[in-house]
Amino acid sequence: MRGTVALIAACGTIAFSAQAEPAADAFAWLERIASAAQKLNYIGTFTYQRGANSETSRIAHYYDGHIEREKLEVLDGSPRELVRVDDEVKCYLPAERMVLIQHQARRAFPALPREAMDRVTRNYRVKASAADRVAGRDALVLVMEPRDRMRFGYRLWAERASGLLLKLRTVDENGGVVEQFGFTEVQVGVPIPPEALTSRFAAQTANWQVYNTRAVERIGTDDRWAFRFLPPGFARSAGVKLRLRDDDREAMHYVFTDGMAAISVFIEVAPARGERPREGFDRSGGVQAYQRVLGDHVVTVVGEVPGRALKGVADGLAPR
């Protein structure tokens, strides 16, 4: 009986020990993961978990050597589909009869940012720690330990054969799970039919509202807002003035990254009428934000970092 119990326990969680690889090799794996998500063709189902919230999505990704195409369909709750062609993302919301159009340089799971990989080793200790299996595929586990308390740590499961990221876990300073993405099934290097990359709602949008959150102009480094505090290692990667929806409202949008995590700052004029905007922390699903009122503006900071970092950025903002 003891032998049977031991076998059952072993089948519950199977992991194989492996010698830690040098940091240089681990960093090369990060480069491989980032490249695989962009250049491979794949289709699969993954889950997202944060606290009591969970969500299942279907993703199809195609790269022809020049252009990336991707479709993400959320399978739980209210229907949502995101169709991306390079940096343009169209979000179809059939319940609201609405299409949101955005331009996003950063990619979602299973992608990793490539534009600031050189900063990763300055902000994280990276090592390859073990071998494992995810969605029936052999994977190498990478550990990214933050060098300070202004960022989270990460565990990454990359397929050995292709380099594709199979699972991504964000952990806090105590090792607790903040959020996790993970494939439950995935096919890599397979033909992707055109219909897998097209929204099934695209033909129904003739009478839908279309909101194009587009950049009106890029913001130089000498604009009117001063960021007196940024977490160590974070540097500005983008700054644009956005036109919100189809009216004349505009917002300033800044993005800062440490090579892995990103912090977005939105600054817009406060409503002239109605209640004063609420200040403090807010969470919608798995997204945490911190909001404050600064004169006649509302500042909202959203990011993949601990709350102390979000609050520090918001409180450190000041007009020049």
Short mmCIF file of C-alpha atoms in Angstrom, two decimals:
data_model
loop_
_atom_site.label_atom_id
_atom_site.label_comp_id
_atom_site.label_asym_id
_atom_site.label_seq_id
_atom_site.Cartn_x
_atom_site.Cartn_y
_atom_site.Cartn_z
CA MET A 1 0.00 0.00 0.00
CA ARG A 2 2.78 2.41 0.83
CA GLY A 3 4.28 1.84 -2.60
CA THR A 4 0.93 2.53 -4.30
CA VAL A 5 0.40 5.73 -2.31
CA ALA A 6 3.89 6.87 -3.23
CA LEU A 7 3.18 6.28 -6.93
CA ILE A 8 -0.12 8.18 -6.76
CA ALA A 9 1.60 11.10 -5.03
CA ALA A 10 4.37 11.06 -7.62
CA CYS A 11 1.83 11.14 -10.46
CA GLY A 12 0.10 14.14 -8.87
CA THR A 13 3.09 16.43 -9.33
CA ILE A 14 5.97 15.22 -11.46
CA ALA A 15 9.14 17.30 -11.53
CA PHE A 16 12.67 16.22 -12.32
CA SER A 17 15.67 17.79 -10.66
CA ALA A 18 18.28 19.40 -12.87
CA GLN A 19 21.50 21.22 -12.25
CA ALA A 20 21.19 24.99 -12.40
CA GLU A 21 22.57 26.38 -15.63
CA PRO A 22 24.90 29.41 -15.69
CA ALA A 23 23.24 32.83 -15.71
CA ALA A 24 24.44 33.46 -19.27
CA ASP A 25 22.66 30.31 -20.48
CA ALA A 26 19.53 31.27 -18.55
CA PHE A 27 19.57 34.70 -20.17
CA ALA A 28 19.93 33.04 -23.59
CA TRP A 29 16.77 31.09 -22.76
CA LEU A 30 14.91 34.35 -22.11
CA GLU A 31 15.96 35.56 -25.55
CA ARG A 32 14.79 32.28 -27.05
CA ILE A 33 11.41 32.52 -25.28
CA ALA A 34 10.87 36.07 -26.56
CA SER A 35 11.76 35.05 -30.11
CA ALA A 36 9.59 31.91 -30.07
CA ALA A 37 6.42 33.77 -29.10
CA GLN A 38 6.90 36.16 -32.02
CA LYS A 39 8.12 33.85 -34.78
CA LEU A 40 6.42 30.49 -34.19
CA ASN A 41 2.98 29.43 -35.34
CA TYR A 42 0.91 27.98 -32.51
CA ILE A 43 -2.66 27.45 -31.37
CA GLY A 44 -3.84 26.43 -27.93
CA THR A 45 -5.86 27.02 -24.77
CA PHE A 46 -4.51 28.62 -21.60
CA THR A 47 -5.84 29.65 -18.22
CA TYR A 48 -5.23 32.83 -16.25
CA GLN A 49 -5.52 32.85 -12.46
CA ARG A 50 -5.26 35.65 -9.92
CA GLY A 51 -6.66 35.12 -6.45
CA ALA A 52 -10.23 33.85 -6.78
CA ASN A 53 -10.44 35.01 -10.41
CA SER A 54 -9.76 32.62 -13.26
CA GLU A 55 -10.28 32.81 -17.00
CA THR A 56 -9.77 30.47 -19.93
CA SER A 57 -8.74 31.75 -23.37
CA ARG A 58 -8.03 30.34 -26.80
CA ILE A 59 -5.10 31.77 -28.76
CA ALA A 60 -3.96 31.38 -32.36
CA HIS A 61 -0.71 32.98 -33.56
CA TYR A 62 0.72 33.19 -37.08
CA TYR A 63 3.93 34.75 -38.42
CA ASP A 64 4.74 34.87 -42.13
CA GLY A 65 8.25 36.22 -41.70
CA HIS A 66 7.13 39.85 -41.83
CA ILE A 67 3.77 40.34 -40.09
CA GLU A 68 2.41 38.91 -36.83
CA ARG A 69 -1.26 37.96 -36.66
CA GLU A 70 -2.99 36.76 -33.53
CA LYS A 71 -6.45 36.10 -32.20
CA LEU A 72 -7.30 35.73 -28.52
CA GLU A 73 -10.80 34.55 -27.57
CA VAL A 74 -11.91 34.65 -23.94
CA LEU A 75 -14.01 31.54 -23.31
CA ASP A 76 -15.47 32.45 -19.90
CA GLY A 77 -18.03 35.09 -18.99
CA SER A 78 -19.02 37.84 -21.40
CA PRO A 79 -17.68 37.11 -24.93
CA ARG A 80 -14.51 39.00 -25.89
CA GLU A 81 -12.18 38.61 -28.83
CA LEU A 82 -8.91 40.42 -29.48
CA VAL A 83 -7.46 40.36 -32.99
CA ARG A 84 -3.95 41.70 -33.41
CA VAL A 85 -1.99 42.56 -36.56
CA ASP A 86 1.48 43.62 -35.45
CA ASP A 87 0.86 46.51 -33.01
CA GLU A 88 -2.82 47.16 -33.84
CA VAL A 89 -5.31 45.40 -31.58
CA LYS A 90 -9.07 45.29 -32.16
CA CYS A 91 -11.12 44.22 -29.15
CA TYR A 92 -14.62 42.98 -30.04
CA LEU A 93 -17.22 43.31 -27.24
CA PRO A 94 -20.51 41.90 -28.58
CA ALA A 95 -22.47 42.42 -25.34
CA GLU A 96 -21.73 46.16 -25.55
CA ARG A 97 -21.89 46.17 -29.39
CA MET A 98 -18.52 47.86 -29.34
CA VAL A 99 -15.08 47.63 -30.96
CA LEU A 100 -12.04 49.16 -29.26
CA ILE A 101 -8.98 49.82 -31.41
CA GLN A 102 -5.64 50.26 -29.67
CA HIS A 103 -1.98 50.30 -30.61
CA GLN A 104 0.10 48.22 -28.21
CA ALA A 105 3.79 47.49 -28.57
CA ARG A 106 3.80 45.08 -25.61
CA ARG A 107 2.43 41.59 -26.17
CA ALA A 108 0.44 39.40 -23.81
CA PHE A 109 1.15 35.79 -22.76
CA PRO A 110 3.03 33.82 -24.05
CA ALA A 111 5.16 36.73 -25.25
CA LEU A 112 8.00 38.39 -23.37
CA PRO A 113 9.17 41.95 -24.05
CA ARG A 114 12.25 42.05 -26.28
CA GLU A 115 12.97 45.77 -26.41
CA ALA A 116 14.67 45.97 -23.00
CA MET A 117 16.15 42.52 -22.39
CA ASP A 118 19.50 44.10 -21.54
CA ARG A 119 17.95 45.50 -18.34
CA VAL A 120 16.77 42.13 -17.07
CA THR A 121 20.09 41.02 -15.58
CA ARG A 122 20.48 44.38 -13.82
CA ASN A 123 17.09 44.01 -12.12
CA TYR A 124 16.74 40.23 -11.69
CA ARG A 125 18.88 37.23 -10.86
CA VAL A 126 18.10 34.66 -13.55
CA LYS A 127 18.80 30.94 -13.32
CA ALA A 128 17.53 27.70 -14.83
CA SER A 129 16.44 25.52 -11.93
CA ALA A 130 14.64 22.34 -13.00
CA ALA A 131 12.93 20.28 -15.67
CA ASP A 132 9.17 19.79 -15.66
CA ARG A 133 6.20 19.07 -17.92
CA VAL A 134 3.37 21.42 -18.90
CA ALA A 135 0.46 20.49 -21.18
CA GLY A 136 2.23 17.23 -21.97
CA ARG A 137 5.43 18.96 -23.13
CA ASP A 138 8.93 18.84 -21.67
CA ALA A 139 9.87 22.19 -20.19
CA LEU A 140 12.78 23.96 -18.54
CA VAL A 141 11.95 26.09 -15.49
CA LEU A 142 13.60 29.51 -15.22
CA VAL A 143 13.63 31.50 -11.98
CA MET A 144 13.81 35.30 -11.98
CA GLU A 145 14.49 36.74 -8.53
CA PRO A 146 14.03 40.51 -8.10
CA ARG A 147 16.96 42.49 -6.74
CA ASP A 148 14.68 44.73 -4.63
CA ARG A 149 11.14 44.98 -3.24
CA MET A 150 9.85 47.22 -6.03
CA ARG A 151 9.15 44.35 -8.42
CA PHE A 152 7.80 40.81 -8.36
CA GLY A 153 9.65 37.59 -9.10
CA TYR A 154 8.82 35.14 -11.88
CA ARG A 155 8.85 31.44 -12.68
CA LEU A 156 8.85 30.57 -16.38
CA TRP A 157 8.26 27.17 -17.97
CA ALA A 158 9.67 27.09 -21.52
CA GLU A 159 9.27 24.17 -23.91
CA ARG A 160 12.68 22.64 -24.52
CA ALA A 161 11.99 21.77 -28.15
CA SER A 162 10.65 25.14 -29.35
CA GLY A 163 11.37 27.70 -26.63
CA LEU A 164 7.69 28.65 -26.41
CA LEU A 165 6.60 29.88 -22.97
CA LEU A 166 4.15 27.29 -21.60
CA LYS A 167 3.53 28.75 -18.14
CA LEU A 168 4.32 32.02 -16.39
CA ARG A 169 3.93 32.53 -12.64
CA THR A 170 4.37 35.87 -10.86
CA VAL A 171 5.37 35.60 -7.19
CA ASP A 172 5.60 38.14 -4.37
CA GLU A 173 8.45 38.63 -1.91
CA ASN A 174 7.13 35.80 0.28
CA GLY A 175 6.86 33.34 -2.60
CA GLY A 176 3.08 33.65 -2.81
CA VAL A 177 1.48 33.42 -6.24
CA VAL A 178 0.30 36.80 -7.55
CA GLU A 179 -0.96 35.53 -10.90
CA GLN A 180 -0.36 32.70 -13.33
CA PHE A 181 -0.82 31.95 -17.02
CA GLY A 182 -0.51 28.39 -18.28
CA PHE A 183 -1.35 26.36 -21.37
CA THR A 184 -3.58 23.35 -20.85
CA GLU A 185 -3.05 22.26 -24.46
CA VAL A 186 -1.03 23.74 -27.32
CA GLN A 187 0.11 22.80 -30.82
CA VAL A 188 3.34 24.33 -32.09
CA GLY A 189 4.54 24.62 -35.68
CA VAL A 190 1.19 23.68 -37.19
CA PRO A 191 -0.69 25.34 -40.08
CA ILE A 192 -2.99 28.12 -38.83
CA PRO A 193 -6.18 28.46 -40.93
CA PRO A 194 -7.22 32.06 -41.77
CA GLU A 195 -10.53 31.70 -39.91
CA ALA A 196 -8.62 31.05 -36.68
CA LEU A 197 -7.21 34.59 -36.92
CA THR A 198 -10.46 36.42 -37.74
CA SER A 199 -13.12 37.53 -35.28
CA ARG A 200 -16.44 35.77 -35.68
CA PHE A 201 -18.05 39.13 -34.80
CA ALA A 202 -16.28 41.15 -37.53
CA ALA A 203 -19.19 40.86 -39.98
CA GLN A 204 -21.70 42.08 -37.35
CA THR A 205 -20.12 45.43 -36.48
CA ALA A 206 -21.79 47.71 -39.04
CA ASN A 207 -23.96 49.34 -36.35
CA TRP A 208 -21.56 48.93 -33.44
CA GLN A 209 -19.72 51.76 -31.72
CA VAL A 210 -16.07 51.93 -32.73
CA TYR A 211 -13.66 53.66 -30.35
CA ASN A 212 -10.19 54.25 -31.71
CA THR A 213 -7.82 55.10 -28.85
CA ARG A 214 -5.13 56.47 -31.09
CA ALA A 215 -1.97 58.41 -30.45
CA VAL A 216 -2.35 62.06 -31.42
CA GLU A 217 1.34 62.83 -30.95
CA ARG A 218 4.43 61.50 -29.25
CA ILE A 219 5.61 63.19 -26.08
CA GLY A 220 9.20 64.35 -25.77
CA THR A 221 11.26 64.11 -22.61
CA ASP A 222 10.75 67.80 -21.86
CA ASP A 223 6.96 67.72 -21.45
CA ARG A 224 5.08 69.38 -18.60
CA TRP A 225 5.09 66.40 -16.19
CA ALA A 226 8.01 65.42 -13.96
CA PHE A 227 8.37 61.90 -12.56
CA ARG A 228 10.26 62.47 -9.32
CA PHE A 229 10.14 58.79 -8.36
CA LEU A 230 10.55 55.66 -10.45
CA PRO A 231 11.44 52.23 -9.04
CA PRO A 232 15.15 51.48 -9.60
CA GLY A 233 15.82 50.03 -13.04
CA PHE A 234 12.65 51.36 -14.67
CA ALA A 235 13.12 53.60 -17.69
CA ARG A 236 10.65 55.27 -19.99
CA SER A 237 9.90 53.29 -23.14
CA ALA A 238 6.99 55.32 -24.53
CA GLY A 239 5.10 58.56 -24.12
CA VAL A 240 2.10 59.53 -26.24
CA LYS A 241 -0.92 61.79 -26.16
CA LEU A 242 -4.05 59.69 -26.72
CA ARG A 243 -7.41 60.69 -28.14
CA LEU A 244 -10.00 58.96 -25.98
CA ARG A 245 -12.83 57.45 -27.97
CA ASP A 246 -14.29 59.74 -30.64
CA ASP A 247 -14.68 62.92 -28.61
CA ASP A 248 -12.11 65.62 -27.93
CA ARG A 249 -10.88 64.21 -24.61
CA GLU A 250 -7.19 63.48 -24.51
CA ALA A 251 -4.90 61.74 -22.05
CA MET A 252 -1.17 61.52 -21.60
CA HIS A 253 0.09 57.92 -21.53
CA TYR A 254 3.57 56.99 -20.35
CA VAL A 255 5.09 53.50 -20.17
CA PHE A 256 8.09 52.52 -18.05
CA THR A 257 9.75 49.10 -18.06
CA ASP A 258 12.57 47.26 -16.30
CA GLY A 259 12.89 44.72 -19.10
CA MET A 260 10.22 42.40 -17.71
CA ALA A 261 7.50 44.34 -15.89
CA ALA A 262 5.78 47.49 -17.14
CA ILE A 263 4.14 50.47 -15.45
CA SER A 264 1.60 52.60 -17.34
CA VAL A 265 0.70 56.12 -16.24
CA PHE A 266 -2.42 57.87 -17.55
CA ILE A 267 -3.00 61.58 -16.92
CA GLU A 268 -6.27 63.20 -17.97
CA VAL A 269 -8.29 66.26 -17.05
CA ALA A 270 -10.72 65.57 -14.21
CA PRO A 271 -14.44 65.71 -15.02
CA ALA A 272 -15.81 69.24 -14.69
CA ARG A 273 -18.99 67.99 -13.05
CA GLY A 274 -20.07 65.13 -10.85
CA GLU A 275 -18.38 63.42 -7.95
CA ARG A 276 -14.70 63.85 -7.23
CA PRO A 277 -12.79 60.84 -8.65
CA ARG A 278 -12.03 58.21 -6.03
CA GLU A 279 -8.43 58.03 -4.85
CA GLY A 280 -6.44 55.00 -3.73
CA PHE A 281 -6.04 51.41 -4.92
CA ASP A 282 -8.51 49.71 -7.18
CA ARG A 283 -8.62 46.28 -8.76
CA SER A 284 -10.58 45.13 -11.80
CA GLY A 285 -10.13 41.40 -12.30
CA GLY A 286 -6.40 40.79 -12.23
CA VAL A 287 -5.37 44.40 -12.85
CA GLN A 288 -4.26 46.59 -9.93
CA ALA A 289 -4.24 50.37 -10.21
CA TYR A 290 -3.59 53.37 -8.01
CA GLN A 291 -5.40 56.66 -8.64
CA ARG A 292 -4.93 60.17 -7.26
CA VAL A 293 -6.21 63.65 -8.05
CA LEU A 294 -3.50 66.18 -8.86
CA GLY A 295 -4.92 69.68 -9.24
CA ASP A 296 -7.43 69.50 -12.07
CA HIS A 297 -6.05 66.19 -13.37
CA VAL A 298 -6.61 62.53 -12.53
CA VAL A 299 -3.54 60.30 -12.43
CA THR A 300 -3.96 56.53 -12.82
CA VAL A 301 -0.97 54.19 -12.48
CA VAL A 302 -1.36 50.57 -13.60
CA GLY A 303 1.37 47.98 -13.49
CA GLU A 304 2.76 44.51 -12.96
CA VAL A 305 4.51 45.58 -9.75
CA PRO A 306 3.78 45.70 -5.99
CA GLY A 307 1.35 48.35 -4.80
CA ARG A 308 4.13 50.32 -3.09
CA ALA A 309 5.72 50.92 -6.50
CA LEU A 310 2.44 52.08 -8.08
CA LYS A 311 1.77 54.49 -5.22
CA GLY A 312 5.34 55.78 -5.30
CA VAL A 313 5.11 56.65 -8.99
CA ALA A 314 1.71 58.36 -8.58
CA ASP A 315 2.73 60.34 -5.49
CA GLY A 316 6.01 61.38 -7.12
CA LEU A 317 4.34 62.91 -10.18
CA ALA A 318 4.27 66.71 -10.35
CA PRO A 319 3.76 69.40 -12.98
CA ARG A 320 6.93 71.16 -14.08
#
